[in-house]
Short mmCIF file of C-alpha atoms in Angstrom, two decimals:
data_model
loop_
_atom_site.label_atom_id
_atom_site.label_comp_id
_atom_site.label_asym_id
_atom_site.label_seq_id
_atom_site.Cartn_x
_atom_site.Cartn_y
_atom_site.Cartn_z
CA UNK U 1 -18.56 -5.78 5.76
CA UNK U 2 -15.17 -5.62 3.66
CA UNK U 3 -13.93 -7.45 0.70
CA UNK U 4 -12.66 -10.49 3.25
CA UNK U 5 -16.41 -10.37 4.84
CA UNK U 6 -15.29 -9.30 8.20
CA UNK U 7 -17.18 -6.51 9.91
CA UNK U 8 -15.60 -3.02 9.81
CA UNK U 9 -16.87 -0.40 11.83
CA UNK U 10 -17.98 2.65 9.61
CA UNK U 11 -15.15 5.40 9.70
CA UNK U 12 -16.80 8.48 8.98
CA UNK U 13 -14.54 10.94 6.84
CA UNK U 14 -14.96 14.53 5.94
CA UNK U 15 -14.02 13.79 2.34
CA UNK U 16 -15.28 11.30 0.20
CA UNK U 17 -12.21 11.69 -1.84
CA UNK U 18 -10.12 11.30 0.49
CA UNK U 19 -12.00 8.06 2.00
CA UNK U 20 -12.07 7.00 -1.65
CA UNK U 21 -8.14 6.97 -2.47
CA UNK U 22 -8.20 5.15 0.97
CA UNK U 23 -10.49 2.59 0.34
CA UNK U 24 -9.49 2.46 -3.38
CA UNK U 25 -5.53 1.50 -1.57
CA UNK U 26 -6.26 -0.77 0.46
CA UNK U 27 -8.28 -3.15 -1.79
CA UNK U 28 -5.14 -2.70 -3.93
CA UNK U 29 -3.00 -3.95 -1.24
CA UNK U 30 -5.02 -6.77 -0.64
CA UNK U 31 -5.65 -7.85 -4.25
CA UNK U 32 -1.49 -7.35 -4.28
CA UNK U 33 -1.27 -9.89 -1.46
CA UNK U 34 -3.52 -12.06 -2.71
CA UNK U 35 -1.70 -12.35 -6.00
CA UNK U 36 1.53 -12.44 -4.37
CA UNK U 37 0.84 -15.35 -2.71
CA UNK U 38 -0.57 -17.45 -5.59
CA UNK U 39 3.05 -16.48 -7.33
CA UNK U 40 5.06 -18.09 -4.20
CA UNK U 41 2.73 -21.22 -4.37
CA UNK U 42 3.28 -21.00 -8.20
CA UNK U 43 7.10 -21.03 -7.31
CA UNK U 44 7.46 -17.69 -10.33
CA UNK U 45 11.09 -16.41 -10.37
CA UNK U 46 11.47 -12.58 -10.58
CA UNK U 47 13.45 -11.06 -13.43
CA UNK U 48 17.16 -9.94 -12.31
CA UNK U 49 17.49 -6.03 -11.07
CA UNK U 50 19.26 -4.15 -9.23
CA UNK U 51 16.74 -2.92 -7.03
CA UNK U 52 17.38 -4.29 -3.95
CA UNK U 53 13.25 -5.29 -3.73
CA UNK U 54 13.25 -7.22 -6.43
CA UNK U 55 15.98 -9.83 -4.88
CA UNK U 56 13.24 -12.34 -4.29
CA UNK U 57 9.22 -12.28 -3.77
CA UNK U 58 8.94 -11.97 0.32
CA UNK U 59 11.39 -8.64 -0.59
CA UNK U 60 9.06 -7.65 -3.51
CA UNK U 61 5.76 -8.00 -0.78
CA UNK U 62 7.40 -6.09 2.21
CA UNK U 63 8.52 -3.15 -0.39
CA UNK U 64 4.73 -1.98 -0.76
CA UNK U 65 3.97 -2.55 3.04
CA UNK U 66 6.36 -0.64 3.86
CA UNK U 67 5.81 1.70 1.07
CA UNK U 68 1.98 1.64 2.09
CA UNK U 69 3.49 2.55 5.83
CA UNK U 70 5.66 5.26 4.51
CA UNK U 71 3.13 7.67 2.43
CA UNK U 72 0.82 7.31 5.45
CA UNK U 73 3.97 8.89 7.80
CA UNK U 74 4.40 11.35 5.20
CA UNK U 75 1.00 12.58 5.03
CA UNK U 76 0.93 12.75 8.49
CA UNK U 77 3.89 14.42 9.28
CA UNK U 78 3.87 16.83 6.18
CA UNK U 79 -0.22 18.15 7.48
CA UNK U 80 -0.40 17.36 10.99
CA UNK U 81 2.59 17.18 11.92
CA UNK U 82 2.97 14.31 13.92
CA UNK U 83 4.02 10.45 13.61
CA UNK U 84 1.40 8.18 13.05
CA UNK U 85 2.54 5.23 15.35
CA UNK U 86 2.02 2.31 12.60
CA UNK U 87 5.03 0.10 13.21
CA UNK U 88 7.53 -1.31 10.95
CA UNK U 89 6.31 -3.90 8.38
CA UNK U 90 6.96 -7.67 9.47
CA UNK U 91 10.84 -9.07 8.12
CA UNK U 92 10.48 -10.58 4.43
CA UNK U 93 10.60 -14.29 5.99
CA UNK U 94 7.84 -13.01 8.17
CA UNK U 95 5.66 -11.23 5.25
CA UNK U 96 3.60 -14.87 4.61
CA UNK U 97 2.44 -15.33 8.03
CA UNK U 98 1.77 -11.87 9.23
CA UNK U 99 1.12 -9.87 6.37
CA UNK U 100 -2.67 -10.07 6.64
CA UNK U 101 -2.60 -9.00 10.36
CA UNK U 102 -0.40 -6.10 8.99
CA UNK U 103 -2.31 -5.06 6.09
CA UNK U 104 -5.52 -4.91 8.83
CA UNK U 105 -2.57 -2.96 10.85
CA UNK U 106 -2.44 -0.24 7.95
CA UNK U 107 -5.79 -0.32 6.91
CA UNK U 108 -6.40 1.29 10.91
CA UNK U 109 -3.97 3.49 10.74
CA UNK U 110 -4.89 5.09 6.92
CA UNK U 111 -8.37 5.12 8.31
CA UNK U 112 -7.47 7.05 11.96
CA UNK U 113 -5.25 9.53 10.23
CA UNK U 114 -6.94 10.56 7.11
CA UNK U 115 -10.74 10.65 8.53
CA UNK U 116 -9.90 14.05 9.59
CA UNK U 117 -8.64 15.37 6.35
CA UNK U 118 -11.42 17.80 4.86
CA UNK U 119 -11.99 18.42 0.77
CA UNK U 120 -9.61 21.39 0.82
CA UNK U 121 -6.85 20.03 1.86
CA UNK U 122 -7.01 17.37 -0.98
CA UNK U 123 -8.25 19.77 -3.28
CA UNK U 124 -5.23 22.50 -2.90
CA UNK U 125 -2.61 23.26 -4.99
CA UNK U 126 0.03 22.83 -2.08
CA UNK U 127 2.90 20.95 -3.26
CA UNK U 128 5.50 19.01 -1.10
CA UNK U 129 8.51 17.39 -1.49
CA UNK U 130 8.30 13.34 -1.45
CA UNK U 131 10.64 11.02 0.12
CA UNK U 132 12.37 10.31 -3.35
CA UNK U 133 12.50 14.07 -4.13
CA UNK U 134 9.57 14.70 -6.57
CA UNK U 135 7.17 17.72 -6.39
CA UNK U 136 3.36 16.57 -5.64
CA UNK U 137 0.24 17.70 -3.87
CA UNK U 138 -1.36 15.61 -0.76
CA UNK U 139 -4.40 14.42 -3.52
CA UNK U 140 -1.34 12.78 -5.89
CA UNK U 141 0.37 11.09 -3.02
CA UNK U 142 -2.99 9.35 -2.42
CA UNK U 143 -3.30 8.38 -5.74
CA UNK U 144 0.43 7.26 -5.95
CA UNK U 145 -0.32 5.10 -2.64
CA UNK U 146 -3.12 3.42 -4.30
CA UNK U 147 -1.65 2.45 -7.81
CA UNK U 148 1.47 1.76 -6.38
CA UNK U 149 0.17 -1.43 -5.17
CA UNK U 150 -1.72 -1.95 -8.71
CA UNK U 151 1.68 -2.08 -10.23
CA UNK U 152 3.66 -4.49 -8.51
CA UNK U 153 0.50 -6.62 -9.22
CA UNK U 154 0.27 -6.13 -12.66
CA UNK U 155 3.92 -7.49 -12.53
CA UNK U 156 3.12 -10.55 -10.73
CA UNK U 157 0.08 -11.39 -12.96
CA UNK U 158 2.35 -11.22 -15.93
CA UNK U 159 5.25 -13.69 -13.97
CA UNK U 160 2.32 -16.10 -12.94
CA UNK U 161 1.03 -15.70 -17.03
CA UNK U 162 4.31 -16.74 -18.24
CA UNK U 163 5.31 -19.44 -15.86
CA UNK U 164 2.02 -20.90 -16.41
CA UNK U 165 2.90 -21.00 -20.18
CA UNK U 166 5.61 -22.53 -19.99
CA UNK U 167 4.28 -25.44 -17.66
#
């Protein structure tokens, strides 16, 4: 059973690593989600930016679905290379109601596409260029993917700290 006590049929991988940094981002995403939704309830106000993400909370939430989408497709298409077929996160007005059923979307996905993937190929020294033009091998893409999530959290548990604070 996972973390929400529904069954989940065991995925068997040829890398424990490799199921690890899985595992390891998806619980991220869904403590992320879980926490993002306790700051809409809460009503917290994000800090002005110019990042385009950060415009209001249902933005903030879709930017690490999406995100979450994207390092999948470039895994895949960097290795295999292929698409992997997970669609487009839902709209920000939409992230509320269907982000669960999305984040079960991308667990699937992250799960059928990395199974495959054996020790060596998260062990080498290959390096790659990422979407936003840095250097980095296929093991610290997976470990971007899962604290990526871990930060926007760590944001929203210092908004929902400070709001509470002041009343």
């Amino acid at each position: 059973y996972d973390s929400n006590g529904e069954e989940r049929r065991a995925m068997t991988f040829k890398s424990r690593g490799v199921r690890a940094l899985v595992m390891l981002q998806m619980a991220e995403m869904r403590r992320l989600f879980v926490v993002w939704n306790k700051a809409k309830r809460l009503g917290v106000k994000l800090p002005a930016s110019r990042d385009p993400a950060y415009k209001d909370l249902d933005l903030l939430m879709r930017h690490p679905l999406r995100s979450c989408r994207r390092y999948l497709t470039w895994v895949c298409q960097g290795l295999e290379p292929r698409e992997p077929g997970v669609p487009d996160p839902p709209e920000p007005k939409d992230v509320a109601a269907k982000g669960t059923a999305y984040l079960k979307v991308l667990e699937r996905g992250w799960h059928k596409h990395m199974a495959w993937m054996p020790n060596k190929v998260l062990d080498s020294t290959v390096v790659y260029t990422s979407r936003w033009g840095s250097p980095m091998t296929v093991e610290a893409m997976l470990e971007h993917a899962a604290v990526h999530p871990m930060r926007h959290r760590f944001q929203l548990e210092e908004l929902i700290a400070k709001r509470r604070k002041r009343g």
